[in-house]
Tab-separated table of N, CA and C in Angstrom:
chain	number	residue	atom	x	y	z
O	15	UNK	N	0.451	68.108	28.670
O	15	UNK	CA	1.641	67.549	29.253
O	15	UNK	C	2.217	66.439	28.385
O	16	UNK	N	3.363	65.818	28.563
O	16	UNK	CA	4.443	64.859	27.815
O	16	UNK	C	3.989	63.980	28.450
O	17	UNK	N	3.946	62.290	27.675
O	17	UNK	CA	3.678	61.090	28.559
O	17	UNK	C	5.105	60.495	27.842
O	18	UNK	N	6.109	59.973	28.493
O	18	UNK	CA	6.960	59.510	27.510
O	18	UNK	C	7.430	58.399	28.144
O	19	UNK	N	7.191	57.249	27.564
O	19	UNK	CA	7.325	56.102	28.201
O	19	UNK	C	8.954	55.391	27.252
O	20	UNK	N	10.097	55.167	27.801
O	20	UNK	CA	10.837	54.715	27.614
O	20	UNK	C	11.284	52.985	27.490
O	21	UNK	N	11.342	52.578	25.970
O	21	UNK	CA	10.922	50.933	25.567
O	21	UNK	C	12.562	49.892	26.049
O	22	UNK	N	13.569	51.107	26.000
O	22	UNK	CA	14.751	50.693	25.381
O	22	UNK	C	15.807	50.969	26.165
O	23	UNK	N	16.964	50.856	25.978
O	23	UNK	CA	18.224	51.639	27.028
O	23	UNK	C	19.756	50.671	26.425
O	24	UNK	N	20.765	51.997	26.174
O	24	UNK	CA	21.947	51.248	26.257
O	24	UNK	C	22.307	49.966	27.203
O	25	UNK	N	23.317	49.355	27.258
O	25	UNK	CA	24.139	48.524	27.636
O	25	UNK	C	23.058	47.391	27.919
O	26	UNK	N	22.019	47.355	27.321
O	26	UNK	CA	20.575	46.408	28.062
O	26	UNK	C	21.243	44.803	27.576
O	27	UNK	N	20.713	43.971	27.905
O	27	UNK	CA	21.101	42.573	27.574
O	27	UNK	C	21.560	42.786	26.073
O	28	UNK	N	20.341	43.028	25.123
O	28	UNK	CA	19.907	43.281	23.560
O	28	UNK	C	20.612	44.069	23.267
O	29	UNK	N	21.654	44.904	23.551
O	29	UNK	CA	22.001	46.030	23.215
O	29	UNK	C	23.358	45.588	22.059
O	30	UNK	N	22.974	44.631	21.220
O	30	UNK	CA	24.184	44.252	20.322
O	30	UNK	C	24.050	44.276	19.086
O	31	UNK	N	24.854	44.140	17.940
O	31	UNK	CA	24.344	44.127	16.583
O	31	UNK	C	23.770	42.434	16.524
O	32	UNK	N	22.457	42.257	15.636
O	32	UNK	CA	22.367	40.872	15.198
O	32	UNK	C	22.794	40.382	13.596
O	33	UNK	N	23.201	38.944	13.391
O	33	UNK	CA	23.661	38.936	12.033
O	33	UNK	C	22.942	39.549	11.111
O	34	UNK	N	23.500	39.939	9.870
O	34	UNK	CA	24.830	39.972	9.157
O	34	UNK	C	25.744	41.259	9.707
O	35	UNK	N	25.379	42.046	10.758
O	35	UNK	CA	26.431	42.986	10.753
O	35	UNK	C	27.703	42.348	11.364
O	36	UNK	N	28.668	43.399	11.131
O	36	UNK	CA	29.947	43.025	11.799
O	36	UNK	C	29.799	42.495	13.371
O	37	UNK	N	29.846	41.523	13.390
O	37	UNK	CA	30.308	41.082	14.794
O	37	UNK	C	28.926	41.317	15.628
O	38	UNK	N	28.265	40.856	14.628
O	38	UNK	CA	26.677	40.291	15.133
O	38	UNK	C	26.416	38.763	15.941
O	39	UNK	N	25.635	38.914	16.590
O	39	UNK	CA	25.220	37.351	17.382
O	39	UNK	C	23.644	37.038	17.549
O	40	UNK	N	23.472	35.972	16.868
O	40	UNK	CA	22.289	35.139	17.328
O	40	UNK	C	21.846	35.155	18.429
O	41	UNK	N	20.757	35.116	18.849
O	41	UNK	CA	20.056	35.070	19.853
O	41	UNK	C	19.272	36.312	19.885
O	42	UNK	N	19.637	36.581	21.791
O	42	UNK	CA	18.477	38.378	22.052
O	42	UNK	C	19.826	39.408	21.386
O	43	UNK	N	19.272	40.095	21.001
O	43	UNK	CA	20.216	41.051	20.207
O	43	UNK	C	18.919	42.438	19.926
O	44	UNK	N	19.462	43.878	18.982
O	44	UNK	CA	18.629	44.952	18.741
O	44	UNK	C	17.385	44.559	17.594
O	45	UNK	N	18.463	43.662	17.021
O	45	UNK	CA	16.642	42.831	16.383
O	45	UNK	C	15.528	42.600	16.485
O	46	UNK	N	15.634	41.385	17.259
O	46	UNK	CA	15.230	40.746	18.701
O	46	UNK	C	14.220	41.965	19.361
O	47	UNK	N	14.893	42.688	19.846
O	47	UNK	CA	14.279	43.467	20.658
O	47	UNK	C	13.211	44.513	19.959
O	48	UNK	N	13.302	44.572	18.569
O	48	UNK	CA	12.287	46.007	18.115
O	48	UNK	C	11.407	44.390	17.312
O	49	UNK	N	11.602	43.380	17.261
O	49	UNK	CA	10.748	42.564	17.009
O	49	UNK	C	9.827	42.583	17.987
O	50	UNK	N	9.729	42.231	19.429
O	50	UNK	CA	9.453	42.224	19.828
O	50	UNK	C	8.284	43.869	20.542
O	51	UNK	N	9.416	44.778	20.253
O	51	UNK	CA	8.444	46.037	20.307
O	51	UNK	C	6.997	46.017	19.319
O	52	UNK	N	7.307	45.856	18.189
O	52	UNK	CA	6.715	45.583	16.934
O	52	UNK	C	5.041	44.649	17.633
O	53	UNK	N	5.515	43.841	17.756
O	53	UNK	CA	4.534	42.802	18.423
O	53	UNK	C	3.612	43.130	19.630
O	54	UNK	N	3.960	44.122	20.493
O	54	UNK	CA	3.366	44.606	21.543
O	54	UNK	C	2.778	45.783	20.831
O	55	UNK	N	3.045	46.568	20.046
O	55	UNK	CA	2.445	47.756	19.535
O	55	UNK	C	2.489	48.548	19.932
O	56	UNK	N	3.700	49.005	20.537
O	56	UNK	CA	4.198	50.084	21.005
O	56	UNK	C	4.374	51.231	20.303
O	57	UNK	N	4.557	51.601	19.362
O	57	UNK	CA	4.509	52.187	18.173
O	57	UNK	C	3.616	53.102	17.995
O	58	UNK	N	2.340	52.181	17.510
O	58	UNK	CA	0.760	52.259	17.356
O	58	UNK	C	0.380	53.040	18.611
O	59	UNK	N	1.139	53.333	19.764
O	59	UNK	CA	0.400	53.941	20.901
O	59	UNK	C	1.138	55.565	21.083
O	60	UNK	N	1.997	55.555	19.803
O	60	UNK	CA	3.025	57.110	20.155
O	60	UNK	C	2.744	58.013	19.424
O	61	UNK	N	2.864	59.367	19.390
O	61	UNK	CA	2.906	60.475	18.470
O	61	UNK	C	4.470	60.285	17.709
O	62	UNK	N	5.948	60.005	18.684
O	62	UNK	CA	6.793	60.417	18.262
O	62	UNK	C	7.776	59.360	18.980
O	63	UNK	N	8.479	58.759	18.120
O	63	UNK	CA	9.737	57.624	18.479
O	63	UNK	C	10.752	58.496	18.556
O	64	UNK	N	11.812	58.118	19.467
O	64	UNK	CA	13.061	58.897	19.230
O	64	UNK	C	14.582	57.289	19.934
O	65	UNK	N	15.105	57.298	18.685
O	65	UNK	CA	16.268	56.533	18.649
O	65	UNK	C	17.780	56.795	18.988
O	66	UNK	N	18.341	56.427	19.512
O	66	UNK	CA	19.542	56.884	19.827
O	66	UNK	C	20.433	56.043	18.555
O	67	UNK	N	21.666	56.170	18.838
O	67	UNK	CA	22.499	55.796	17.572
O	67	UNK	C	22.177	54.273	17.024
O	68	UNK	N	22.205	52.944	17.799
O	68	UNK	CA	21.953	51.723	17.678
O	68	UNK	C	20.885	51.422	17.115
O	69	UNK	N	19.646	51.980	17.939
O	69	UNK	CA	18.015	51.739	17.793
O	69	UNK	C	17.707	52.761	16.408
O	70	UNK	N	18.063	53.669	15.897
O	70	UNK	CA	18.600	53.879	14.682
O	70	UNK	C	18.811	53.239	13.259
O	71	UNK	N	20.062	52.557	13.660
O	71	UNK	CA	20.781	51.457	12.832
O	71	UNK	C	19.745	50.249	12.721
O	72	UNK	N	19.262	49.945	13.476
O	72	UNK	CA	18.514	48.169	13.773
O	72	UNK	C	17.159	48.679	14.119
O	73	UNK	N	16.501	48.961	15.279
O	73	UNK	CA	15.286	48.798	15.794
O	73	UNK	C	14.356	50.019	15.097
O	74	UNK	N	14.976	51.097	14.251
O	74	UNK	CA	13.963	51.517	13.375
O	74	UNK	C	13.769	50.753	12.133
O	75	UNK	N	14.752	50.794	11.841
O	75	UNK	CA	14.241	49.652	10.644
O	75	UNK	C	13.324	48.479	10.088
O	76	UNK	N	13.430	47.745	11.498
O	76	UNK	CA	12.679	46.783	11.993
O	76	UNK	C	11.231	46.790	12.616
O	77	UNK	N	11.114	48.336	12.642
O	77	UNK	CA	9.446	48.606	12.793
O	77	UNK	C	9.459	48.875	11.332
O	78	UNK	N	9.797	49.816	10.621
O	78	UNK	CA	9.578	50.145	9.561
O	78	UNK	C	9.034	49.169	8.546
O	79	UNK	N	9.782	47.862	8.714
O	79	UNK	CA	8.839	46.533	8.367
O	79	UNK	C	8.082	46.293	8.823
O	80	UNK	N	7.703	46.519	9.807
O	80	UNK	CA	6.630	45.666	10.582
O	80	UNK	C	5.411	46.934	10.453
O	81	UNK	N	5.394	48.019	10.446
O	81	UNK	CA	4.314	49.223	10.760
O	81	UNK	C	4.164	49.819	8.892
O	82	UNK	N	5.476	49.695	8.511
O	82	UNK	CA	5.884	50.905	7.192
O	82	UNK	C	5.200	52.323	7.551
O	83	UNK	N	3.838	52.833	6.651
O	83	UNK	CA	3.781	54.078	6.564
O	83	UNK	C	2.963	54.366	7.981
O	84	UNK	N	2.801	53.265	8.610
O	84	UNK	CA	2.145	53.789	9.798
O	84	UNK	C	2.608	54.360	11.283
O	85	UNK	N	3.455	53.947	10.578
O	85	UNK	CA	4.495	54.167	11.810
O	85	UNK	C	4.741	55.756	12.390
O	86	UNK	N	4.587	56.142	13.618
O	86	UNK	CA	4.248	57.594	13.821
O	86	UNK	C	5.714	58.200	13.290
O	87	UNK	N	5.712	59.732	13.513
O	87	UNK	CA	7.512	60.735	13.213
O	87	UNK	C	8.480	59.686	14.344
O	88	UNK	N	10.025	59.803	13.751
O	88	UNK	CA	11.183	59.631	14.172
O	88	UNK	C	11.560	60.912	14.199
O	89	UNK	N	12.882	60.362	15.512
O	89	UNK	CA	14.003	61.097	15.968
O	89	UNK	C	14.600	60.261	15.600
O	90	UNK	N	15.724	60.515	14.782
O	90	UNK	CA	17.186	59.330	14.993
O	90	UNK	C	18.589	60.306	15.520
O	91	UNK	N	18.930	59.968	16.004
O	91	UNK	CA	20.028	60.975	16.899
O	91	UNK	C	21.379	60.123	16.284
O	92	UNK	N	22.247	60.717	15.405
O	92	UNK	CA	23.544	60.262	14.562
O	92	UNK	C	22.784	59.717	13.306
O	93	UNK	N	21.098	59.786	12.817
O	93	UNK	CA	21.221	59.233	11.775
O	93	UNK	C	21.635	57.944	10.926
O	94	UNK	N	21.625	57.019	12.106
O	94	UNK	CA	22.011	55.422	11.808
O	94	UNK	C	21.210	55.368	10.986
O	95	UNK	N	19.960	55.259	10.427
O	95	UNK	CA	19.165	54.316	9.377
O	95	UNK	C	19.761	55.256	8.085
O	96	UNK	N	19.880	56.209	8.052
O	96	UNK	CA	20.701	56.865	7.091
O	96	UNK	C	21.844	56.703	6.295
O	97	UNK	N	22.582	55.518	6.161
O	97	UNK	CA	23.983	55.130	6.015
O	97	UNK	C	24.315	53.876	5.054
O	98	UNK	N	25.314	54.410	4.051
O	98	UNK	CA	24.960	53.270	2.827
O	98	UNK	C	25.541	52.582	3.802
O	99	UNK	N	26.582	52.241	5.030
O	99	UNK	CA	27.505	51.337	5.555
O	99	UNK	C	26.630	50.071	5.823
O	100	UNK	N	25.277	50.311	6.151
O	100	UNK	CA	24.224	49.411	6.170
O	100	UNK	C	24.583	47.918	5.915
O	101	UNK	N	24.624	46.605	6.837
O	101	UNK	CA	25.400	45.223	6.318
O	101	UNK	C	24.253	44.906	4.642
O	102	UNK	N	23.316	45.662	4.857
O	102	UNK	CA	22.375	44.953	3.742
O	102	UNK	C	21.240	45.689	2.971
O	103	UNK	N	20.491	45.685	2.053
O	103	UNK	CA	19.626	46.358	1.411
O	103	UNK	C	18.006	46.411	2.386
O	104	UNK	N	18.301	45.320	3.015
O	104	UNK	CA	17.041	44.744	3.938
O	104	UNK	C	16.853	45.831	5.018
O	105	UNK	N	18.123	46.250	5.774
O	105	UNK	CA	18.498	47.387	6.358
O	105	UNK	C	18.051	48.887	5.854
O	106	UNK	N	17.838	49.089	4.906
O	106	UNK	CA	17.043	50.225	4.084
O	106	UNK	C	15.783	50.055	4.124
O	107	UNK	N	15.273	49.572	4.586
O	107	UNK	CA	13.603	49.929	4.329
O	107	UNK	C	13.062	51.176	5.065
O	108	UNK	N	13.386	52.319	4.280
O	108	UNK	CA	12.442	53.438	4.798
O	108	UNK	C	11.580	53.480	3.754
O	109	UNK	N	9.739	53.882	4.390
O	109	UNK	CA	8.693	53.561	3.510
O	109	UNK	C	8.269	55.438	3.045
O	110	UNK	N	7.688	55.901	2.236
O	110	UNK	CA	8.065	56.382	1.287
O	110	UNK	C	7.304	57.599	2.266
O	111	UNK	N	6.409	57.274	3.037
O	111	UNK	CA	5.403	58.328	3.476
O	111	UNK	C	6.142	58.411	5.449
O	112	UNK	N	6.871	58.155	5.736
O	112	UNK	CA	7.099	58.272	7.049
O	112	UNK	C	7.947	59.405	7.192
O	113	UNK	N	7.867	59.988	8.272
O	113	UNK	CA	8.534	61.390	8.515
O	113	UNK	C	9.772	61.142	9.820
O	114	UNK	N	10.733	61.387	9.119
O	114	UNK	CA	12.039	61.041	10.313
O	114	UNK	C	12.951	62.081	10.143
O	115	UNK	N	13.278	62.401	11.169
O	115	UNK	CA	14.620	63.683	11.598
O	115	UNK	C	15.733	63.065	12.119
O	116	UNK	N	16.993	63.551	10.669
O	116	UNK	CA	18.023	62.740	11.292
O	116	UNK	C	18.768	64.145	12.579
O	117	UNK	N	19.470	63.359	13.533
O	117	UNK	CA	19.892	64.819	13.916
O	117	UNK	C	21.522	64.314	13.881
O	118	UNK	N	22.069	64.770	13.127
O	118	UNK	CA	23.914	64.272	12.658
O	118	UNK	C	24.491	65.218	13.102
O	119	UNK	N	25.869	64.606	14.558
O	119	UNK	CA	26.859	65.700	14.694
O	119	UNK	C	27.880	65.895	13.658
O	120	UNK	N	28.271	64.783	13.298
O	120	UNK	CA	29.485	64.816	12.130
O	120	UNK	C	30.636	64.204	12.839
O	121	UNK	N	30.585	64.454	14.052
O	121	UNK	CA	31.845	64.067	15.039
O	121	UNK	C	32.202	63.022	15.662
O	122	UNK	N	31.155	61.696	15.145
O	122	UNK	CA	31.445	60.523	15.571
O	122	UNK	C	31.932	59.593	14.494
O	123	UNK	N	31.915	58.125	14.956
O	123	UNK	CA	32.246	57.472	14.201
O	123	UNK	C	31.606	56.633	12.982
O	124	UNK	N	30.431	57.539	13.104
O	124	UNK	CA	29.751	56.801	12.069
O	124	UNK	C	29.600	57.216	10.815
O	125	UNK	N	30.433	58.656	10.740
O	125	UNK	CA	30.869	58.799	9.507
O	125	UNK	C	31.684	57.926	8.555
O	126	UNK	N	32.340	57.568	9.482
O	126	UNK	CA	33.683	56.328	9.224
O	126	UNK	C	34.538	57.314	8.514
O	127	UNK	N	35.531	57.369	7.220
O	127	UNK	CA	36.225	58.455	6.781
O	127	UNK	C	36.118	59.024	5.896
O	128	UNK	N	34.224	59.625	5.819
O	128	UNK	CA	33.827	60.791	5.102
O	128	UNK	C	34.147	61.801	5.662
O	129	UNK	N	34.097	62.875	5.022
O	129	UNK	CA	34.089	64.766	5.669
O	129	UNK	C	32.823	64.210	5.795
O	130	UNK	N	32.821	64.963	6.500
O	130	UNK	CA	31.257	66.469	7.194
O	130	UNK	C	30.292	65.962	5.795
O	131	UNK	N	30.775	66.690	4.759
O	131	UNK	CA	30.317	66.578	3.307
O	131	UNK	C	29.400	66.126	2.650
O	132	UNK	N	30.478	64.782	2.773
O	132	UNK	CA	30.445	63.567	1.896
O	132	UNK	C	29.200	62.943	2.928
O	133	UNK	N	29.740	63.275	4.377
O	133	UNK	CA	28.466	62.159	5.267
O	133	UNK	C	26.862	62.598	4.810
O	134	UNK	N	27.074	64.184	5.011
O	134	UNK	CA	25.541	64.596	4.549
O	134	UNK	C	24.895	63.548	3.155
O	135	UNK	N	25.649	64.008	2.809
O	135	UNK	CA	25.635	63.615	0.911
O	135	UNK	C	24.894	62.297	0.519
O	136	UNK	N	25.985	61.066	1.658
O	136	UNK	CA	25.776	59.836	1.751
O	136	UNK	C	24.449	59.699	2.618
O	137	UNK	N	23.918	60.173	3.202
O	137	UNK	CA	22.888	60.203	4.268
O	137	UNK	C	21.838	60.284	3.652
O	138	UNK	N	21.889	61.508	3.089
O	138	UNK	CA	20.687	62.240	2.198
O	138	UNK	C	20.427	61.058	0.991
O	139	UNK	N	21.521	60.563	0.287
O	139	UNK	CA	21.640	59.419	-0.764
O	139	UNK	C	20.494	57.968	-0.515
O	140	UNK	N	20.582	58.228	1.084
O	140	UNK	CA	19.688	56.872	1.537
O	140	UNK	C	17.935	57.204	1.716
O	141	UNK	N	17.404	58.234	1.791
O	141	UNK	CA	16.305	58.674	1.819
O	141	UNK	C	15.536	58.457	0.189
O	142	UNK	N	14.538	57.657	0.433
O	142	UNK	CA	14.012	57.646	-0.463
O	142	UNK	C	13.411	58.654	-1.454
O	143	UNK	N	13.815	58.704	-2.698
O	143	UNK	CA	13.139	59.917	-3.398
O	143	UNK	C	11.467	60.280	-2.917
O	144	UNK	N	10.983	59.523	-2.989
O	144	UNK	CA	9.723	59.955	-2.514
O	144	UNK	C	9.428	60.008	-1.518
O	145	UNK	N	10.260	60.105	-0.665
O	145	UNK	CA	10.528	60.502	0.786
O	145	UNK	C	10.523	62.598	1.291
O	146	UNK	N	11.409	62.372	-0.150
O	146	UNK	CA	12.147	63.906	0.101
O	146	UNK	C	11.196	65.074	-0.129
């Protein structure tokens, strides 16, 4: 059977970008919050994470520092950690041995104004060679 214990949820207090992104804020923010996952070891207790677009962008990343290759398989759903748009290089830390599935519709906005294409292209661009 599935045990799937849910850490996270839209519109939650945290549910914001923290600095340097655009129109980021200090304080509890998605940072904040996978810091805090990080620290409880939530992680360490899963077969399989799965991120929605935000937790993606910010709260995988932010284990990815904190766990790197230990960190069990991802889901990222739109492929946020995938994206040069990234505010920073710090924002890239995927570690060389972790296994993540982006799943990209193409139809949102986080292409920004690539094709279809170009988004793959740019996506794939962010995966570490020794990733691939």
């Amino acid at each position: 059977g599935w045990d799937v214990k849910v850490e996270g949820q839209s519109k939650a207090a945290y549910d914001v970008y923290p600095p340097p992104w655009q129109n980021g804020r200090p304080g509890t923010n998605l940072q904040t919050f996978g810091e805090e996952v990080a620290r409880k070891g939530a992680p360490g207790k899963s077969d399989c994470l799965l991120f929605g677009s935000r937790g993606g962008q910010v709260v995988l990343p932010v284990l990815w520092r904190a766990h790197g290759d230990a960190l069990p398989a991802a889901v990222v759903i739109n492929g946020g950690c995938a994206m040069s748009l990234l505010p920073t290089e710090g924002w890239q830390h995927w570690p060389a041995g972790t296994v993540t599935l982006l799943l990209m519709g193409g139809e949102d906005f986080f292409r920004g104004g690539l094709s279809p294409e170009q988004h793959l292209q740019d996506a794939m661009a962010c995966v570490p060679r020794a990733n691939g």
